[in-house]
Tab-separated table of C-alpha atoms in Angstrom:
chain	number	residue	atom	x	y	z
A	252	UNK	CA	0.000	0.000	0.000
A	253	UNK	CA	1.189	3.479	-0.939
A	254	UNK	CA	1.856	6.003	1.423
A	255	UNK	CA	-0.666	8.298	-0.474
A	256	UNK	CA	-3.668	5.782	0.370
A	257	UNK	CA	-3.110	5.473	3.679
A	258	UNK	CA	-3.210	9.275	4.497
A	259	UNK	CA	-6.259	9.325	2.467
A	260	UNK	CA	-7.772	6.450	4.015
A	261	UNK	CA	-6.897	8.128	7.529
A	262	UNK	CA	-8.429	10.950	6.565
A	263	UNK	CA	-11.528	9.338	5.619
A	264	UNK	CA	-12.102	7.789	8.441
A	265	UNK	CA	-11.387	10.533	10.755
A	266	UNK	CA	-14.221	12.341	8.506
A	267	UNK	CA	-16.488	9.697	8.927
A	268	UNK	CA	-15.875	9.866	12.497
A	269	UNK	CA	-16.625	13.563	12.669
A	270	UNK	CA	-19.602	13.215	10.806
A	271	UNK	CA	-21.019	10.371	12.929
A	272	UNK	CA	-20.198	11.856	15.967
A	273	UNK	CA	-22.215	15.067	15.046
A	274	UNK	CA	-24.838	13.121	14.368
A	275	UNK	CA	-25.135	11.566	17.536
A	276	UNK	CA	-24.552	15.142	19.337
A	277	UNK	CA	-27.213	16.950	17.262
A	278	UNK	CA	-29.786	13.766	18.376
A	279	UNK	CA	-28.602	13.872	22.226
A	280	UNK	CA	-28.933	18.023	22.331
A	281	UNK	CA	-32.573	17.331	20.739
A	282	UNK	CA	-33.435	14.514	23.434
A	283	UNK	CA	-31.570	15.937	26.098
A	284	UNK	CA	-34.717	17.686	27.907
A	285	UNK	CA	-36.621	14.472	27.018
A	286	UNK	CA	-34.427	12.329	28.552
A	287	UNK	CA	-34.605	14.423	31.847
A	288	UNK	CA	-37.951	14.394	32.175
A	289	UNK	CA	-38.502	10.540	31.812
A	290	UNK	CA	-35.316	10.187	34.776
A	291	UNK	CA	-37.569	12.683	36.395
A	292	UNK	CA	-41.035	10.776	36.489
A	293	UNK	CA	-39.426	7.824	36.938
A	294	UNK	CA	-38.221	9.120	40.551
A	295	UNK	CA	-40.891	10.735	41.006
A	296	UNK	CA	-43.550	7.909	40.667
A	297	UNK	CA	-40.976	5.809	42.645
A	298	UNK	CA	-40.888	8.092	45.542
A	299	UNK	CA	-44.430	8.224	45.584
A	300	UNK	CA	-44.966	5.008	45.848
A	301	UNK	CA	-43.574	4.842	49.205
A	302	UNK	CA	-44.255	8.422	50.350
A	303	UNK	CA	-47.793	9.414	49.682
A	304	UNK	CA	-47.476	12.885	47.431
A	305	UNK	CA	-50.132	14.802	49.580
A	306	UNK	CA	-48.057	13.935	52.846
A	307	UNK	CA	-45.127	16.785	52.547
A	308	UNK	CA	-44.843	20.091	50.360
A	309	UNK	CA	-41.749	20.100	48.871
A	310	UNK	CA	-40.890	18.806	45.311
A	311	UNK	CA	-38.952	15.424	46.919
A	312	UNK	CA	-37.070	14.497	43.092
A	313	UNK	CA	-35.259	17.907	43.495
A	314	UNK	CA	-34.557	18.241	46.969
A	315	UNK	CA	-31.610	15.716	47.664
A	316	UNK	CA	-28.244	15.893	49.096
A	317	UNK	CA	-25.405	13.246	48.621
A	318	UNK	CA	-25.248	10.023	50.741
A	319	UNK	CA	-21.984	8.767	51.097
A	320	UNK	CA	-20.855	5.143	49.846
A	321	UNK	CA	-21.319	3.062	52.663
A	322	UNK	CA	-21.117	-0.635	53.993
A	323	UNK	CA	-24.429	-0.416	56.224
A	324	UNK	CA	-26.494	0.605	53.834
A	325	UNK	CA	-24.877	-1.613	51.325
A	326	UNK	CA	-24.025	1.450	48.902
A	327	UNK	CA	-20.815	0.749	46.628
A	328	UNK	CA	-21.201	4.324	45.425
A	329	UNK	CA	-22.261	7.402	46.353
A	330	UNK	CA	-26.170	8.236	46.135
A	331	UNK	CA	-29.000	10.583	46.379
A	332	UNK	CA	-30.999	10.983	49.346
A	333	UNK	CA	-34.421	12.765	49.242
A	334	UNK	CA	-36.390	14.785	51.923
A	335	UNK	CA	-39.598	15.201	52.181
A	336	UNK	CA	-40.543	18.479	53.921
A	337	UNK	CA	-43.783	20.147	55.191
A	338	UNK	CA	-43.540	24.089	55.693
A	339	UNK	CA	-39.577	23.712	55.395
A	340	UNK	CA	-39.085	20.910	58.199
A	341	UNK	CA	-37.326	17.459	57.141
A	342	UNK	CA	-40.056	14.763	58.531
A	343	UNK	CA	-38.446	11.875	56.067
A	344	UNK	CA	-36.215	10.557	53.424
A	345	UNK	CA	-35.775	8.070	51.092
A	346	UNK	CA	-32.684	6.519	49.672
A	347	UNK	CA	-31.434	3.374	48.075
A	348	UNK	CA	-30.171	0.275	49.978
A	349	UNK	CA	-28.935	-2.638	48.375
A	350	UNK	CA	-29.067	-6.110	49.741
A	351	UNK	CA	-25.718	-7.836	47.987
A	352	UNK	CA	-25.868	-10.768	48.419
A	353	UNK	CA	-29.344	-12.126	46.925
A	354	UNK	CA	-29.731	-15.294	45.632
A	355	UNK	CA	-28.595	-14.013	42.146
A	356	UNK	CA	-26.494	-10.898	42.908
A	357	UNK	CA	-27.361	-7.955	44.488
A	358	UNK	CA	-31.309	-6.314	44.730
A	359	UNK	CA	-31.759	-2.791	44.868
A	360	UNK	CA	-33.992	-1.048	46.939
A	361	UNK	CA	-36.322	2.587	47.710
A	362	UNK	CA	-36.487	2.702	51.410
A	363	UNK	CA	-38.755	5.564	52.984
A	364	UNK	CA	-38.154	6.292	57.009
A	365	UNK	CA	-39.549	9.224	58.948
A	366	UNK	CA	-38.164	11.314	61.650
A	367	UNK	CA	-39.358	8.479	64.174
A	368	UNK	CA	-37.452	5.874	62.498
A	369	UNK	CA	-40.529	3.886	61.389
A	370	UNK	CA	-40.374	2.573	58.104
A	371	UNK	CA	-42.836	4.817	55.413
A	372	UNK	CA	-42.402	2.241	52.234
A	373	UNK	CA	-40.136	0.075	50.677
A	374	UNK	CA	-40.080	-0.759	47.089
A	375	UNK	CA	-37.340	-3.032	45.506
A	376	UNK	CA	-35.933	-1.516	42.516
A	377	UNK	CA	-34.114	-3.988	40.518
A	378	UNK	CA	-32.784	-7.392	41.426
A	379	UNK	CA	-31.980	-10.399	39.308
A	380	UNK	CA	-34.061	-13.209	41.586
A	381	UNK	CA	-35.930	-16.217	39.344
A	382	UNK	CA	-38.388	-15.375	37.539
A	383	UNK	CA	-41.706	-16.758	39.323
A	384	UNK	CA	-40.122	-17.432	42.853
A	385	UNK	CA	-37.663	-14.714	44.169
A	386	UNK	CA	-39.494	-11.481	41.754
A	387	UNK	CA	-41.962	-11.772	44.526
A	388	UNK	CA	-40.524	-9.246	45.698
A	389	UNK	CA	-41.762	-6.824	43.237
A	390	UNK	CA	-44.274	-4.884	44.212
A	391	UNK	CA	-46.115	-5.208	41.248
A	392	UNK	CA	-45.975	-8.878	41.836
A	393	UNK	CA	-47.149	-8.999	45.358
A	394	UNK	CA	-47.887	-6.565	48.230
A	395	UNK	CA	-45.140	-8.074	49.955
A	396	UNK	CA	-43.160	-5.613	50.179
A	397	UNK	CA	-45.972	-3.109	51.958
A	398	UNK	CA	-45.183	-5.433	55.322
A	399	UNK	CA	-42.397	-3.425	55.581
A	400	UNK	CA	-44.529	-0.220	56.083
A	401	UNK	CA	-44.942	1.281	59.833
A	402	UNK	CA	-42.001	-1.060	61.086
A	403	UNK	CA	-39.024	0.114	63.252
A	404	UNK	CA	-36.493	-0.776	64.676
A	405	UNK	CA	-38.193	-1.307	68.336
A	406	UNK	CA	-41.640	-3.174	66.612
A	407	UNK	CA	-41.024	-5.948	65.794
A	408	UNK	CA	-37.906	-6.144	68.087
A	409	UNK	CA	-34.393	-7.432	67.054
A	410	UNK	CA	-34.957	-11.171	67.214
A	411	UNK	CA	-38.152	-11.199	64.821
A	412	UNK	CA	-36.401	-8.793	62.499
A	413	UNK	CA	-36.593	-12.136	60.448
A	414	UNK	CA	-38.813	-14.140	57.912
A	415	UNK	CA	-40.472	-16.252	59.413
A	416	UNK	CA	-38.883	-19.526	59.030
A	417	UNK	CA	-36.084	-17.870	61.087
A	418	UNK	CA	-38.678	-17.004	63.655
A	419	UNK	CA	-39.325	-13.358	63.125
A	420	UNK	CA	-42.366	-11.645	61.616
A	421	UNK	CA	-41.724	-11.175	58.005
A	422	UNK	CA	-43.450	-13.930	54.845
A	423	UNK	CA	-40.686	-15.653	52.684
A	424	UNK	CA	-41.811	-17.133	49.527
A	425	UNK	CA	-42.401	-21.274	49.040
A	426	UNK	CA	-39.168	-22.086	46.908
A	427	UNK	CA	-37.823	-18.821	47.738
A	428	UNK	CA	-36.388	-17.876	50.976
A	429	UNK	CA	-32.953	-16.544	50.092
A	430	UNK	CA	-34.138	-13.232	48.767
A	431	UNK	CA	-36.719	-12.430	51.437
A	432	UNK	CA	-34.305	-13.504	53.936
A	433	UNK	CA	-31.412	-11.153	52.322
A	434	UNK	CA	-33.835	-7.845	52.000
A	435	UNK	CA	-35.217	-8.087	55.634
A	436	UNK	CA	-31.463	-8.228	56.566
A	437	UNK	CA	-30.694	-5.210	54.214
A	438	UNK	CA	-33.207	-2.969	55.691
A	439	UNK	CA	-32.953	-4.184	59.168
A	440	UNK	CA	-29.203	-3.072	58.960
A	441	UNK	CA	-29.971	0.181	57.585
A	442	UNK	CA	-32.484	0.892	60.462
A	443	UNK	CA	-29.942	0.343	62.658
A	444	UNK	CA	-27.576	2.626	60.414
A	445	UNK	CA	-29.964	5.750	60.290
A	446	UNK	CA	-30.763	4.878	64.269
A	447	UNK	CA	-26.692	5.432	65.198
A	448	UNK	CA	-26.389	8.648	62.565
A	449	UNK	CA	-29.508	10.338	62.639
A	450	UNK	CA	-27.407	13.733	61.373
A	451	UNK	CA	-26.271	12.163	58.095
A	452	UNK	CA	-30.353	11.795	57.168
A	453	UNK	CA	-32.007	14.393	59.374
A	454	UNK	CA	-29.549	17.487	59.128
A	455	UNK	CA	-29.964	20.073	56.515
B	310	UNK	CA	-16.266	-2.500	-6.429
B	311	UNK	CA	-18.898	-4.686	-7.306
B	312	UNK	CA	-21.198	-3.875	-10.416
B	313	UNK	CA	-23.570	-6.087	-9.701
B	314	UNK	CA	-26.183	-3.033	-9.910
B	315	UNK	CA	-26.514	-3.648	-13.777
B	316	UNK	CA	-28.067	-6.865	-12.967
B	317	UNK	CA	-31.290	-6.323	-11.807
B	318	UNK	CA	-32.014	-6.994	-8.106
B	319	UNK	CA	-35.046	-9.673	-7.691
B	320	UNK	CA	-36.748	-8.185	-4.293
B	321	UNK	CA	-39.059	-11.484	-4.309
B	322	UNK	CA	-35.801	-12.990	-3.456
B	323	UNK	CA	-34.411	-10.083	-1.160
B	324	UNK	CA	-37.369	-10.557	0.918
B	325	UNK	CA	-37.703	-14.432	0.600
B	326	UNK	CA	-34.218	-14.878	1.933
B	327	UNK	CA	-34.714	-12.195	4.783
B	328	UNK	CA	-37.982	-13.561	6.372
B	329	UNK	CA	-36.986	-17.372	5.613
B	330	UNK	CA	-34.389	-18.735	3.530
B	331	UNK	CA	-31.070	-17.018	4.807
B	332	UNK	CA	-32.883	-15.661	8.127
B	333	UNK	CA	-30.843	-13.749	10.175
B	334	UNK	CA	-31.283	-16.147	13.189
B	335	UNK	CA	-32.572	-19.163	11.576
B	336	UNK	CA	-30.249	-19.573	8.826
B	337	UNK	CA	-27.177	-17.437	9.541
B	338	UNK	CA	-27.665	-18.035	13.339
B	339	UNK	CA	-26.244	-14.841	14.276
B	340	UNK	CA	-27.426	-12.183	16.646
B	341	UNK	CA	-27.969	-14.905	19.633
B	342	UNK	CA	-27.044	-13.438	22.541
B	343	UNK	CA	-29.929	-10.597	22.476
B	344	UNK	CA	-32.304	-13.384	21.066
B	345	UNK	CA	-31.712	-16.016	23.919
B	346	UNK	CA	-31.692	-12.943	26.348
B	347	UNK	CA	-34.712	-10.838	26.236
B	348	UNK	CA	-36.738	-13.182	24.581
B	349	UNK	CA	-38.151	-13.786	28.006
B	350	UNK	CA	-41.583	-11.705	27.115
B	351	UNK	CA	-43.323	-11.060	23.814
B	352	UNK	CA	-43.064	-7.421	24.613
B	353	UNK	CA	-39.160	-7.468	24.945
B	354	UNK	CA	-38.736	-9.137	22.405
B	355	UNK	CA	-40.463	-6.915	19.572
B	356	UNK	CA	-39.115	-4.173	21.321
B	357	UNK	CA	-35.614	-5.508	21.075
B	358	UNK	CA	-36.444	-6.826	17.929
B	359	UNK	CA	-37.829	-3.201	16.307
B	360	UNK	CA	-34.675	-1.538	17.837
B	361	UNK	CA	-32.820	-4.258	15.839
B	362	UNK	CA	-34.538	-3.748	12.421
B	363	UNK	CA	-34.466	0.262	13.161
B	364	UNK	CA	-30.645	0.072	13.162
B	365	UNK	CA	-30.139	-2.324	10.680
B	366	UNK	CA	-32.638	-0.501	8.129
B	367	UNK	CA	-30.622	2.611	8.683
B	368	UNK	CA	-27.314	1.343	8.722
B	369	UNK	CA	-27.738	-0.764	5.479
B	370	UNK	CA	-29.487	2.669	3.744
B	371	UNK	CA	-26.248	4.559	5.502
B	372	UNK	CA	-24.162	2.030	3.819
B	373	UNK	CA	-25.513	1.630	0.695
B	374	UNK	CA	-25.274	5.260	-0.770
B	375	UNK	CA	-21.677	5.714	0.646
B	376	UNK	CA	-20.410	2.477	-0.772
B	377	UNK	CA	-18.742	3.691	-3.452
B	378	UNK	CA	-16.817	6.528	-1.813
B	379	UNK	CA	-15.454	4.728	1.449
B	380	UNK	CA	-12.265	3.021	0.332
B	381	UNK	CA	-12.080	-0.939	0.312
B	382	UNK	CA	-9.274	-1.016	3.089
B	383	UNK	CA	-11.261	1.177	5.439
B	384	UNK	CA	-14.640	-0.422	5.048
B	385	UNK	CA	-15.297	-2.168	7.959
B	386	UNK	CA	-14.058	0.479	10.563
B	387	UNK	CA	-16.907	2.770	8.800
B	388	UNK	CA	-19.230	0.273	8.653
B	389	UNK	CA	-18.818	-0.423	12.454
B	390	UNK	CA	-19.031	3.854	13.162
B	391	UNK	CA	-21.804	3.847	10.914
B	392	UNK	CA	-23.664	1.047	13.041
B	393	UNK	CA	-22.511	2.561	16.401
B	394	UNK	CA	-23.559	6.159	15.509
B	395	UNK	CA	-27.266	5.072	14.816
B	396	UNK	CA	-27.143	2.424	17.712
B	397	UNK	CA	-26.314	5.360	20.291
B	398	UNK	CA	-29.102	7.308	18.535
B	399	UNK	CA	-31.776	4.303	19.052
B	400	UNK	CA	-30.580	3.817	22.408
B	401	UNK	CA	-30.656	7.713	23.312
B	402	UNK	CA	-34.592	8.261	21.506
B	403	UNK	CA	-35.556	5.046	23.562
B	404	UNK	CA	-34.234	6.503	27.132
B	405	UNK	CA	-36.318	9.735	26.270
B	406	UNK	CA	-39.803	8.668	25.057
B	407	UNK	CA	-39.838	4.666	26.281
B	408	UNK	CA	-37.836	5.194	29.518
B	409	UNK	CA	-39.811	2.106	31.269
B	410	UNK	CA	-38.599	-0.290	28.487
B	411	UNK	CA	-35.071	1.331	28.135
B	412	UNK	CA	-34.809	-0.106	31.844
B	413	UNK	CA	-35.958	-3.913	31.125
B	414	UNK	CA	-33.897	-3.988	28.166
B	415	UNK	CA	-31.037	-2.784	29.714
B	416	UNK	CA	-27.218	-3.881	28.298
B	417	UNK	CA	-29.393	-5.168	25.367
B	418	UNK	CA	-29.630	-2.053	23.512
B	419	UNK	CA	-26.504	-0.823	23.520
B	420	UNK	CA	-25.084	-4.597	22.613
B	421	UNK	CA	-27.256	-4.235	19.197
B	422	UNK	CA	-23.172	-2.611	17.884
B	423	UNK	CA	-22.338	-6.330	18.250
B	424	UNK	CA	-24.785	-8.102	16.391
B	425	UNK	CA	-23.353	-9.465	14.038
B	426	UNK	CA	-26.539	-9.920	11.678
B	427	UNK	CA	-25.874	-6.312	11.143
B	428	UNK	CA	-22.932	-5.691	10.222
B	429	UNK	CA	-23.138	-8.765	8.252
B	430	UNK	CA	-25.500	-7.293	5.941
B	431	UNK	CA	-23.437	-4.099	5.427
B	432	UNK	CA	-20.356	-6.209	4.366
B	433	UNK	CA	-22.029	-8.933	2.509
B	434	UNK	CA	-25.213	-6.895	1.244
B	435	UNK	CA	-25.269	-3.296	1.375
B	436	UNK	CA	-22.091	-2.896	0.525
B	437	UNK	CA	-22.805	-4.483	-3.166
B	438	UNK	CA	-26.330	-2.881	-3.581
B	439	UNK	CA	-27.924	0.413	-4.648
B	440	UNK	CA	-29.820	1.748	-1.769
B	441	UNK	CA	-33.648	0.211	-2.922
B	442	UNK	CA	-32.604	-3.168	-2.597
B	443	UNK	CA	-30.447	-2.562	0.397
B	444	UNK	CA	-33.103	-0.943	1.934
B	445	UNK	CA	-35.317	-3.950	1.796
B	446	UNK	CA	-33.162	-5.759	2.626
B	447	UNK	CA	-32.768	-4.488	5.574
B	448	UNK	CA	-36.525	-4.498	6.019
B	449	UNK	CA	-36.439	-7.939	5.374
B	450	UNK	CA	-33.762	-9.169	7.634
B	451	UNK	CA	-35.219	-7.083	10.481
B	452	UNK	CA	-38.378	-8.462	10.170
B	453	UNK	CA	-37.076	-11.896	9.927
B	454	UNK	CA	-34.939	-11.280	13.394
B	455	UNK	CA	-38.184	-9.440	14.723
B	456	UNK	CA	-40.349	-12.443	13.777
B	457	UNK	CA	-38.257	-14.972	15.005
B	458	UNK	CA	-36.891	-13.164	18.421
B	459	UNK	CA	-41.431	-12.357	18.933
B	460	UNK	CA	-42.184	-16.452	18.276
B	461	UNK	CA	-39.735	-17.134	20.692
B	462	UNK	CA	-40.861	-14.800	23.134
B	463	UNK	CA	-44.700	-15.939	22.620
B	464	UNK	CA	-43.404	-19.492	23.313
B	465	UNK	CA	-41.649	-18.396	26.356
B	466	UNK	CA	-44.054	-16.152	27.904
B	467	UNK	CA	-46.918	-18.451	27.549
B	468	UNK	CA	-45.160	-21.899	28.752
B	469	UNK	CA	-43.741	-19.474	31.604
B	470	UNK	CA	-46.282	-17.478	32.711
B	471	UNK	CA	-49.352	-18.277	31.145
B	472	UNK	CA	-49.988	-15.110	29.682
B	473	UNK	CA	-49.475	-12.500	26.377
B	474	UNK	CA	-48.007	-9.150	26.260
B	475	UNK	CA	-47.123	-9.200	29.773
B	476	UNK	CA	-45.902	-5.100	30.531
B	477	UNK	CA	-47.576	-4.198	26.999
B	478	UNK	CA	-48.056	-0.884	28.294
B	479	UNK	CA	-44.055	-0.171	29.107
B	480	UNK	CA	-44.188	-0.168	24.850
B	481	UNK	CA	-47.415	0.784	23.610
B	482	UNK	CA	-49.141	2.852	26.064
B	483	UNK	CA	-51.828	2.628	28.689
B	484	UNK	CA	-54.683	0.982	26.415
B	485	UNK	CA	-52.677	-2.030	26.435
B	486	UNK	CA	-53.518	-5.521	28.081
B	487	UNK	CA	-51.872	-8.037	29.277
B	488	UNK	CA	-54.066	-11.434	27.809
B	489	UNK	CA	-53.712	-13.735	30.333
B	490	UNK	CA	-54.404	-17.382	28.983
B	491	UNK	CA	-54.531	-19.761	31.654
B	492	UNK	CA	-55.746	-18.215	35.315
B	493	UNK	CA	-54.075	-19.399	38.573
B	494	UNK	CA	-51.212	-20.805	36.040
B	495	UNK	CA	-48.379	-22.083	38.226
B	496	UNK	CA	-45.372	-21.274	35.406
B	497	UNK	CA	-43.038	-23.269	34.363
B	498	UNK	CA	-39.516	-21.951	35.561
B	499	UNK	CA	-37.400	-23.720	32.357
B	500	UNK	CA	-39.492	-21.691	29.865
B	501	UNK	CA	-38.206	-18.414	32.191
B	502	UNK	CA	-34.722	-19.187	32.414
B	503	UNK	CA	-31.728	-19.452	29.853
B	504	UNK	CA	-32.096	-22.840	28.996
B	505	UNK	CA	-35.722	-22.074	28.052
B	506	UNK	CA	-34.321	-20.281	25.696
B	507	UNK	CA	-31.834	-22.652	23.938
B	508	UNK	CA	-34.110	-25.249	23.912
B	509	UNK	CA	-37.204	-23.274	22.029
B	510	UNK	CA	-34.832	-21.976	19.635
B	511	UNK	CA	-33.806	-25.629	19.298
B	512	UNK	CA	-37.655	-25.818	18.079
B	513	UNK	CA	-37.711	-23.622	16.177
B	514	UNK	CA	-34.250	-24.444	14.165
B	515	UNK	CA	-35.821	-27.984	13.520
B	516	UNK	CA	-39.244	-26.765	12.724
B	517	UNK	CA	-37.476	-24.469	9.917
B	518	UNK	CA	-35.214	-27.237	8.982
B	519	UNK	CA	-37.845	-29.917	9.282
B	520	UNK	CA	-40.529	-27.538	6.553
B	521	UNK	CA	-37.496	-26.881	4.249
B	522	UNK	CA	-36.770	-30.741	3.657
B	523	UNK	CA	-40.783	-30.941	3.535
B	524	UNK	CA	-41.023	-28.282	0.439
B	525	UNK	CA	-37.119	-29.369	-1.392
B	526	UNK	CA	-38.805	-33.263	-1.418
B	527	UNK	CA	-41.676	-31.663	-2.811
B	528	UNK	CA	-40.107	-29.547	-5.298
B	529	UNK	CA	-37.685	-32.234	-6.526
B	530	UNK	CA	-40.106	-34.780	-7.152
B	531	UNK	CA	-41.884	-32.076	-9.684
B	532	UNK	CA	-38.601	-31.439	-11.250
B	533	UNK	CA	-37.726	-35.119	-11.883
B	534	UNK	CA	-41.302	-35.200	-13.929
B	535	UNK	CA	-40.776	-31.745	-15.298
B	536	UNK	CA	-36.873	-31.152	-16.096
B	537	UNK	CA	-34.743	-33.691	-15.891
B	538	UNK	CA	-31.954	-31.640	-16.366
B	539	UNK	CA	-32.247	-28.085	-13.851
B	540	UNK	CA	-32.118	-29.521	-10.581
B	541	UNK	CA	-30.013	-26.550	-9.006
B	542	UNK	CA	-30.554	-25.780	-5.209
B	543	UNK	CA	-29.864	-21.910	-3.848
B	544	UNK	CA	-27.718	-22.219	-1.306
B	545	UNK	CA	-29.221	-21.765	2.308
B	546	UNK	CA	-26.915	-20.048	3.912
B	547	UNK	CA	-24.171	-17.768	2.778
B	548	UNK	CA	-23.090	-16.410	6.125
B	549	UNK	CA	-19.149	-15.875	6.987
């Protein structure tokens, strides 16, 4: 090959990489705003699935601060935490907690707590259980996940902050205790997390 | 490059080998790990499958009318841009208008780049073809990846879960129902899981294979009364 085609052929292709790559940018600059919104609804119905939307006055999607990476809550990276106000005054959050060690890898999770430390809602998020056993857990699948709403740490106490083949107070699934067992754990430590740093949620 | 533009393109046989004979997943087998992946509902699977054919449509079109200015040696690294570019631009007007199924789908969107039924048809179609017949062709092979990847997911779905268009709504809007076929149906994990998936498009290999021996029997028998002589069979598959 000549030394003549191979500029040219360089050049070509570093044209047709301009050219695609302008492409692209004109189509993300056009669904940019689109884009946004969807994240933005998406929260939104998520957070209000575990915080009823007539409970505070504050728009809860914009009104977040960072929540450190941390072992407790299961958090590999940092992550939003929301507050939901009334008349300026914090009265809960919700952030993410991940249980990591389900039966097929790590399930992600919405957890809602008020100022009292009793549990508002919990909604798993994503997970990779089986199909028809562990996805239980959904909440369009079953309500199981609403018996986490108006627990704390105090009711049901320590011991029975288990399913109930381990003698606490929670359902597991027939042919699937592993992920039940794994979330109850994930949000039982993170009770006990928000109970010992109150400031890191609470605090403006 | 090629001139085979003077001969004139039969589309009867463009769309004949996209939607059966040389069928993207049937025939040239390619383009399995998105098929045996989200093939788990009928819904992700068209909507995999329409991503697929959206791309591949515009990539062989993309292809086609710049074939004869992009030079031989650098063909494939601008076929692969090419494919990327309108991958990323699928991928970035599904996250803005059909955010719910952007989630289920996932990895598999962005993996359409490595399908290899894609780039396939750029090299060994496109490539050689005015933009008409590389545009249905493209048609044609998308459909025939759609159909396939949406009888799979039917089979799935219903030998799972018992039902039809499971989530329809995450695609097509609120008006759409789930059809649920059996009530109280207890599933059937297999059907769910990967090996579900092997195994029904193990059917569906053999059903294909098992109706073309069906219709060549057929057809030789006629020629052996008709024409002794002209007993010429297309190839199947050409795939590299």
């Amino acid at each position: 090959m000549k030394p003549g085609v191979i500029s040219r052929s360089g050049l070509l292709l570093g044209l047709a990489g301009v050219i695609v790559i302008g492409l692209v940018s004109l189509i993300y600059q056009f669904t940019h705003d689109a884009i946004e919104e969807s994240e933005y609804q998406a929260m939104l119905q998520a957070l209000n699935s575990i915080i009823p939307p007539d409970s505070h006055d504050n728009d809860m999607v914009n009104d977040s601060k960072i929540l450190a990476a941390n072992k407790e809550l299961g958090l590999k990276k940092d992550a939003l935490l929301y507050r939901a106000r009334n008349e300026g005054k914090i009265f809960a959050v919700a952030f993410p907690v991940t249980a990591p060690d389900g039966y097929n890898g790590p399930i992600n999770l919405l957890l809602a707590i008020d100022r009292e430390g009793k549990i508002l809602g919990a909604r798993v998020v994503s997970h990779k259980e089986t199909p028809g056993l562990g996805d239980r857990i959904e909440s369009r699948r079953s309500n199981w996940s609403d018996g986490f709403q108006g627990t704390s740490l105090e009711n049901p106490t320590d011991e029975q902050w288990k399913v109930k083949k381990d003698g606490g107070v929670f359902d597991q699934f027939t042919g699937a205790t592993i992920t039940p067992r794994k979330i109850v754990k994930a949000i039982h430590s993170a009770l006990m997390f928000v109970d010992s740093n109150p400031g890191v949620f609470f605090d403006e | 490059m090629s001139n085979s533009d003077l001969v004139t393109t039969d589309y009867s046989k463009v769309i004949h080998d996209g939607l059966w004979n040389n069928n993207p997943a049937l025939a040239q087998v390619l383009g399995l790990c998105p098929l045996l992946a989200v093939s788990g509902t009928v819904i992700n699977s068209l909507a995999l499958g329409v991503a697929t054919m959206m791309v591949l449509i515009a990539s062989n079109l993309a292809v086609s009318l710049l074939r004869l200015y992009i030079p031989n040696e650098i063909r494939i690294p601008v076929f692969v841009l090419i494919i990327a570019g309108f991958v990323t631009i699928v991928e970035l007007l599904m996250h803005a208008y059909l955010y719910n199924l952007y989630t289920v789908l996932g990895i598999f969107v962005p993996l359409i780049v490595t399908n290899c039924a894609i780039i396939g048809r750029a090299e060994g179609f496109a490539s050689k073809h005015s933009p008409l017949p590389s545009l249905v062709d493209g048609i044609s092979m998308g459909l025939g990846f759609t159909g396939v990847l949406v009888a799979l997911g039917v089979m799935r779905e219903v030998l799972a879960q018992g039902t039809l268009f499971a989530d329809a709504s995450l695609m097509l809007g609120d008006w759409a129902t789930t059809i649920t076929l059996f009530e109280n149906y207890d599933g059937f994990l297999l059907a769910a899981l990967p090996p579900g998936a092997f195994i029904g498009l193990g059917f569906l290999l053999a059903f294909k294979n098992v109706i073309d021996q069906y219709m060549r029997k057929r057809r030789t028998s006629q020629v052996v009364v008709d024409i002794p002589d002209a007993n010429t069979e297309p190839a199947l598959s050409q795939s590299d």
